[in-house]
């Protein structure tokens, strides 16, 4: 206790001393300027004592820092000069020989993220709203070329223009700035030049211009393709003489052919149909082009036989190969296509689109297998689209709404065996009963409604898948509507009556798959068939039932896939599997029925029936079930 | 009483300093909205207050105080700092304060003498 008191007194004394010394230093500030070196020496010398005054000061609550901070080197020097023992508190750092270990500290980071501006921009265009179609894939061609070149590219230009039109309408406002001042003449010239280039593009992209261009290019194309006389159908041939007939007389003559390099090349023609309202229009549908990769798989073209131009009137395409197509009978602007994917697509030629305007869903409610048969049945006010797909499903649709079928039915024969339908044909004037041909070599008759809805009867005689069915539809005094023809891979065409289980007559003149057969729309006893050897046959049953009355082989020896009679009965359109359509003229003496054609046909049929029964008896005698060749 | 550790409080106490900073900031710009004409005053006052409080601690430290006031405008701000010192004794502390209209970032570095 006494020690402590003594210590305290000692400390107090030292403090007072220090205070006095400081006062002295302040007075003698100015005298001592450059004595830094001495300071340092002295400071190192008196280490031990330096710690103490600090402690003392702290004890008394006086922090050494504020006094030391304003200390200039002069002051320090002055202080240190005066006091040898006590060290200036500022130089405390030198007194304590602390081991200083320096190292890099952790990086201090501060970050404030920027505010994210959620912006929503929406543009609306009120003028020149082009219906830009995203499916439009016309990507090639310079439209400038098209202006000069053949307007067969008009369609592509149109598509191309769409994609540009959209981009251009953004840039629309006032791009034409006049060049810097030159002589008035030059200025005018330049002004003109600039204007015309910019303006040209603008105008070309506008909707009004494109419509006009489309319309007038058609007309100009026709005019250009025309030669002197318009009745070229009856005078010379356009596509070079192809007078291949085995028979005497010009019974079947090639009129012209339709082929488009871009759209129909290497594509098999899957169906043909003539328009009811415009008899000169021929619709052809095409399968896929395996050679090209970036072209749409399914194409449908509308050709015109009235004019000499050799480009299609309309080009439609879709993403899946089109297996069957038809004009919508009561809607002159609509074209229907059944595709490989099971989708049924609807094109409209009023719209400037080449892609379908309506599609059926690709779901189990519709078709999931290739649609090989589509027909429009009914009357003007009550009609349906009937489609049969390869899995035996029959759907009936309303043309207004293709989003779901109005009605669907599974065609099954006996023990729930689905019919793999490849072709179908409705009975003449009947929207209920129809005939279906299948891959299983059977022909079925079926009904849509009624007590016997579904498959009724099966006709078994062919040995190969059925390729085509056609029911008789020639109007006349005598109704031959129960009779139908079937063609198949077994090289034969057979004539049936739906009332009989056994066929009436078999036409076996072909030596390869018969791909299509059709009755003439005007002559009750006439029908035509094509096979894959390139042969087009005309059978006139009142003249001859064993061999065709006229037969022609197509030049190039390609397989003929489809055939379709023109409504007048004077032309036959034949499609091959390389994308070419031939239009054949049928000689009038054969095409036009004579007055007694119907009664003669009745007799012919009776003869056939007789032969059929004889055949039956023979076969039962021989013990074989079906008469085979 | 006379036995004072020479190492007494000669380490940077982060919590203490943090508190000091917070008080200083709250005191200076507490409930104010960003005003361009006053910001200068605020930064100075924050720094001064901080420093005063820190020196009142009477520690053998050198202090470095920085203050950044940034208006909330949607911009981002990123800073970083690193030091080469004696990790045992020296330290730093950063306080981020904000209100609706501005951010205030105060950093104090204390280096033991």
PDB file of N, CA, C and O in Angstrom, chain B residues 55-88:
ATOM      1  N   UNK B  55     -11.739   8.374 -32.186  1.00  0.00           N
ATOM      2  CA  UNK B  55     -10.607   8.887 -31.411  1.00  0.00           C
ATOM      3  C   UNK B  55     -10.940   8.897 -29.928  1.00  0.00           C
ATOM      4  O   UNK B  55     -10.068   8.704 -29.079  1.00  0.00           O
ATOM      5  N   UNK B  56     -12.200   9.085 -29.638  1.00  0.00           N
ATOM      6  CA  UNK B  56     -12.587   9.050 -28.222  1.00  0.00           C
ATOM      7  C   UNK B  56     -12.312   7.701 -27.594  1.00  0.00           C
ATOM      8  O   UNK B  56     -12.241   7.597 -26.380  1.00  0.00           O
ATOM      9  N   UNK B  57     -12.212   6.706 -28.417  1.00  0.00           N
ATOM     10  CA  UNK B  57     -11.887   5.388 -27.888  1.00  0.00           C
ATOM     11  C   UNK B  57     -10.483   5.344 -27.308  1.00  0.00           C
ATOM     12  O   UNK B  57     -10.150   4.422 -26.565  1.00  0.00           O
ATOM     13  N   UNK B  58      -9.714   6.310 -27.688  1.00  0.00           N
ATOM     14  CA  UNK B  58      -8.344   6.438 -27.175  1.00  0.00           C
ATOM     15  C   UNK B  58      -7.511   5.218 -27.436  1.00  0.00           C
ATOM     16  O   UNK B  58      -6.782   4.734 -26.571  1.00  0.00           O
ATOM     17  N   UNK B  59      -7.640   4.687 -28.549  1.00  0.00           N
ATOM     18  CA  UNK B  59      -6.831   3.511 -28.851  1.00  0.00           C
ATOM     19  C   UNK B  59      -5.638   3.943 -29.681  1.00  0.00           C
ATOM     20  O   UNK B  59      -5.745   4.883 -30.455  1.00  0.00           O
ATOM     21  N   UNK B  60      -4.578   3.186 -29.579  1.00  0.00           N
ATOM     22  CA  UNK B  60      -3.399   3.555 -30.384  1.00  0.00           C
ATOM     23  C   UNK B  60      -3.596   3.102 -31.835  1.00  0.00           C
ATOM     24  O   UNK B  60      -2.977   2.158 -32.305  1.00  0.00           O
ATOM     25  N   UNK B  61      -4.518   3.787 -32.497  1.00  0.00           N
ATOM     26  CA  UNK B  61      -4.842   3.382 -33.852  1.00  0.00           C
ATOM     27  C   UNK B  61      -4.804   4.556 -34.800  1.00  0.00           C
ATOM     28  O   UNK B  61      -5.130   5.674 -34.433  1.00  0.00           O
ATOM     29  N   UNK B  62      -4.417   4.252 -35.994  1.00  0.00           N
ATOM     30  CA  UNK B  62      -4.608   5.232 -37.055  1.00  0.00           C
ATOM     31  C   UNK B  62      -5.910   4.854 -37.736  1.00  0.00           C
ATOM     32  O   UNK B  62      -6.145   3.676 -38.009  1.00  0.00           O
ATOM     33  N   UNK B  63      -6.722   5.814 -38.001  1.00  0.00           N
ATOM     34  CA  UNK B  63      -8.010   5.511 -38.623  1.00  0.00           C
ATOM     35  C   UNK B  63      -8.111   6.148 -39.989  1.00  0.00           C
ATOM     36  O   UNK B  63      -7.614   7.244 -40.218  1.00  0.00           O
ATOM     37  N   UNK B  64      -8.756   5.443 -40.813  1.00  0.00           N
ATOM     38  CA  UNK B  64      -9.084   5.994 -42.130  1.00  0.00           C
ATOM     39  C   UNK B  64     -10.574   5.774 -42.304  1.00  0.00           C
ATOM     40  O   UNK B  64     -11.048   4.648 -42.204  1.00  0.00           O
ATOM     41  N   UNK B  65     -11.281   6.828 -42.516  1.00  0.00           N
ATOM     42  CA  UNK B  65     -12.733   6.702 -42.650  1.00  0.00           C
ATOM     43  C   UNK B  65     -13.137   7.195 -44.033  1.00  0.00           C
ATOM     44  O   UNK B  65     -12.741   8.282 -44.448  1.00  0.00           O
ATOM     45  N   UNK B  66     -13.899   6.396 -44.730  1.00  0.00           N
ATOM     46  CA  UNK B  66     -14.434   6.858 -46.023  1.00  0.00           C
ATOM     47  C   UNK B  66     -15.953   6.712 -45.989  1.00  0.00           C
ATOM     48  O   UNK B  66     -16.483   5.803 -45.364  1.00  0.00           O
ATOM     49  N   UNK B  67     -16.588   7.608 -46.678  1.00  0.00           N
ATOM     50  CA  UNK B  67     -18.045   7.538 -46.729  1.00  0.00           C
ATOM     51  C   UNK B  67     -18.509   7.779 -48.158  1.00  0.00           C
ATOM     52  O   UNK B  67     -18.072   8.736 -48.802  1.00  0.00           O
ATOM     53  N   UNK B  68     -19.365   6.928 -48.638  1.00  0.00           N
ATOM     54  CA  UNK B  68     -19.912   7.075 -49.992  1.00  0.00           C
ATOM     55  C   UNK B  68     -21.429   7.160 -49.868  1.00  0.00           C
ATOM     56  O   UNK B  68     -22.045   6.298 -49.259  1.00  0.00           O
ATOM     57  N   UNK B  69     -21.975   8.212 -50.422  1.00  0.00           N
ATOM     58  CA  UNK B  69     -23.444   8.299 -50.469  1.00  0.00           C
ATOM     59  C   UNK B  69     -23.852   8.234 -51.932  1.00  0.00           C
ATOM     60  O   UNK B  69     -23.378   9.021 -52.746  1.00  0.00           O
ATOM     61  N   UNK B  70     -24.711   7.283 -52.245  1.00  0.00           N
ATOM     62  CA  UNK B  70     -25.110   7.132 -53.632  1.00  0.00           C
ATOM     63  C   UNK B  70     -26.631   7.184 -53.737  1.00  0.00           C
ATOM     64  O   UNK B  70     -27.332   6.501 -53.009  1.00  0.00           O
ATOM     65  N   UNK B  71     -27.079   7.956 -54.672  1.00  0.00           N
ATOM     66  CA  UNK B  71     -28.518   8.098 -54.855  1.00  0.00           C
ATOM     67  C   UNK B  71     -29.077   6.816 -55.488  1.00  0.00           C
ATOM     68  O   UNK B  71     -28.451   6.214 -56.356  1.00  0.00           O
ATOM     69  N   UNK B  72     -30.224   6.428 -55.103  1.00  0.00           N
ATOM     70  CA  UNK B  72     -30.827   5.214 -55.666  1.00  0.00           C
ATOM     71  C   UNK B  72     -31.461   5.557 -56.998  1.00  0.00           C
ATOM     72  O   UNK B  72     -32.552   6.126 -57.066  1.00  0.00           O
ATOM     73  N   UNK B  73     -30.739   5.183 -58.017  1.00  0.00           N
ATOM     74  CA  UNK B  73     -31.239   5.502 -59.346  1.00  0.00           C
ATOM     75  C   UNK B  73     -31.323   4.287 -60.248  1.00  0.00           C
ATOM     76  O   UNK B  73     -31.641   4.412 -61.420  1.00  0.00           O
ATOM     77  N   UNK B  74     -31.004   3.182 -59.715  1.00  0.00           N
ATOM     78  CA  UNK B  74     -31.033   1.995 -60.552  1.00  0.00           C
ATOM     79  C   UNK B  74     -29.660   1.591 -61.028  1.00  0.00           C
ATOM     80  O   UNK B  74     -29.486   0.523 -61.599  1.00  0.00           O
ATOM     81  N   UNK B  75     -28.666   2.441 -60.769  1.00  0.00           N
ATOM     82  CA  UNK B  75     -27.323   2.077 -61.196  1.00  0.00           C
ATOM     83  C   UNK B  75     -26.728   1.094 -60.211  1.00  0.00           C
ATOM     84  O   UNK B  75     -27.152   0.999 -59.075  1.00  0.00           O
ATOM     85  N   UNK B  76     -25.753   0.389 -60.649  1.00  0.00           N
ATOM     86  CA  UNK B  76     -25.065  -0.543 -59.776  1.00  0.00           C
ATOM     87  C   UNK B  76     -23.784   0.080 -59.277  1.00  0.00           C
ATOM     88  O   UNK B  76     -23.217   0.954 -59.913  1.00  0.00           O
ATOM     89  N   UNK B  77     -23.365  -0.346 -58.134  1.00  0.00           N
ATOM     90  CA  UNK B  77     -22.113   0.174 -57.583  1.00  0.00           C
ATOM     91  C   UNK B  77     -21.322  -1.006 -57.052  1.00  0.00           C
ATOM     92  O   UNK B  77     -21.870  -1.854 -56.349  1.00  0.00           O
ATOM     93  N   UNK B  78     -20.057  -1.015 -57.369  1.00  0.00           N
ATOM     94  CA  UNK B  78     -19.231  -2.126 -56.891  1.00  0.00           C
ATOM     95  C   UNK B  78     -17.897  -1.582 -56.424  1.00  0.00           C
ATOM     96  O   UNK B  78     -17.231  -0.870 -57.165  1.00  0.00           O
ATOM     97  N   UNK B  79     -17.544  -1.897 -55.198  1.00  0.00           N
ATOM     98  CA  UNK B  79     -16.235  -1.456 -54.695  1.00  0.00           C
ATOM     99  C   UNK B  79     -15.561  -2.640 -54.036  1.00  0.00           C
ATOM    100  O   UNK B  79     -16.211  -3.596 -53.625  1.00  0.00           O
ATOM    101  N   UNK B  80     -14.285  -2.547 -53.924  1.00  0.00           N
ATOM    102  CA  UNK B  80     -13.532  -3.580 -53.215  1.00  0.00           C
ATOM    103  C   UNK B  80     -12.307  -2.935 -52.622  1.00  0.00           C
ATOM    104  O   UNK B  80     -11.818  -1.919 -53.124  1.00  0.00           O
ATOM    105  N   UNK B  81     -11.823  -3.520 -51.560  1.00  0.00           N
ATOM    106  CA  UNK B  81     -10.592  -2.983 -50.974  1.00  0.00           C
ATOM    107  C   UNK B  81      -9.837  -4.115 -50.312  1.00  0.00           C
ATOM    108  O   UNK B  81     -10.419  -5.105 -49.868  1.00  0.00           O
ATOM    109  N   UNK B  82      -8.579  -3.932 -50.270  1.00  0.00           N
ATOM    110  CA  UNK B  82      -7.769  -4.944 -49.609  1.00  0.00           C
ATOM    111  C   UNK B  82      -6.621  -4.258 -48.890  1.00  0.00           C
ATOM    112  O   UNK B  82      -6.254  -3.127 -49.232  1.00  0.00           O
ATOM    113  N   UNK B  83      -6.085  -4.898 -47.911  1.00  0.00           N
ATOM    114  CA  UNK B  83      -5.051  -4.250 -47.104  1.00  0.00           C
ATOM    115  C   UNK B  83      -3.899  -5.194 -46.817  1.00  0.00           C
ATOM    116  O   UNK B  83      -4.076  -6.422 -46.743  1.00  0.00           O
ATOM    117  N   UNK B  84      -2.810  -4.581 -46.619  1.00  0.00           N
ATOM    118  CA  UNK B  84      -1.613  -5.343 -46.258  1.00  0.00           C
ATOM    119  C   UNK B  84      -1.171  -4.822 -44.913  1.00  0.00           C
ATOM    120  O   UNK B  84      -0.625  -3.726 -44.806  1.00  0.00           O
ATOM    121  N   UNK B  85      -1.473  -5.578 -43.898  1.00  0.00           N
ATOM    122  CA  UNK B  85      -1.221  -5.073 -42.558  1.00  0.00           C
ATOM    123  C   UNK B  85      -0.987  -6.232 -41.610  1.00  0.00           C
ATOM    124  O   UNK B  85      -0.771  -7.362 -42.056  1.00  0.00           O
ATOM    125  N   UNK B  86      -1.063  -5.922 -40.385  1.00  0.00           N
ATOM    126  CA  UNK B  86      -0.891  -6.986 -39.396  1.00  0.00           C
ATOM    127  C   UNK B  86      -2.275  -7.464 -39.009  1.00  0.00           C
ATOM    128  O   UNK B  86      -3.037  -6.775 -38.347  1.00  0.00           O
ATOM    129  N   UNK B  87      -2.594  -8.654 -39.428  1.00  0.00           N
ATOM    130  CA  UNK B  87      -3.952  -9.141 -39.237  1.00  0.00           C
ATOM    131  C   UNK B  87      -4.363  -9.243 -37.780  1.00  0.00           C
ATOM    132  O   UNK B  87      -5.538  -9.196 -37.466  1.00  0.00           O
ATOM    133  N   UNK B  88      -3.389  -9.383 -36.899  1.00  0.00           N
ATOM    134  CA  UNK B  88      -3.774  -9.529 -35.492  1.00  0.00           C
ATOM    135  C   UNK B  88      -4.305  -8.236 -34.924  1.00  0.00           C
ATOM    136  O   UNK B  88      -5.279  -8.221 -34.169  1.00  0.00           O
TER     137      UNK B  88
END
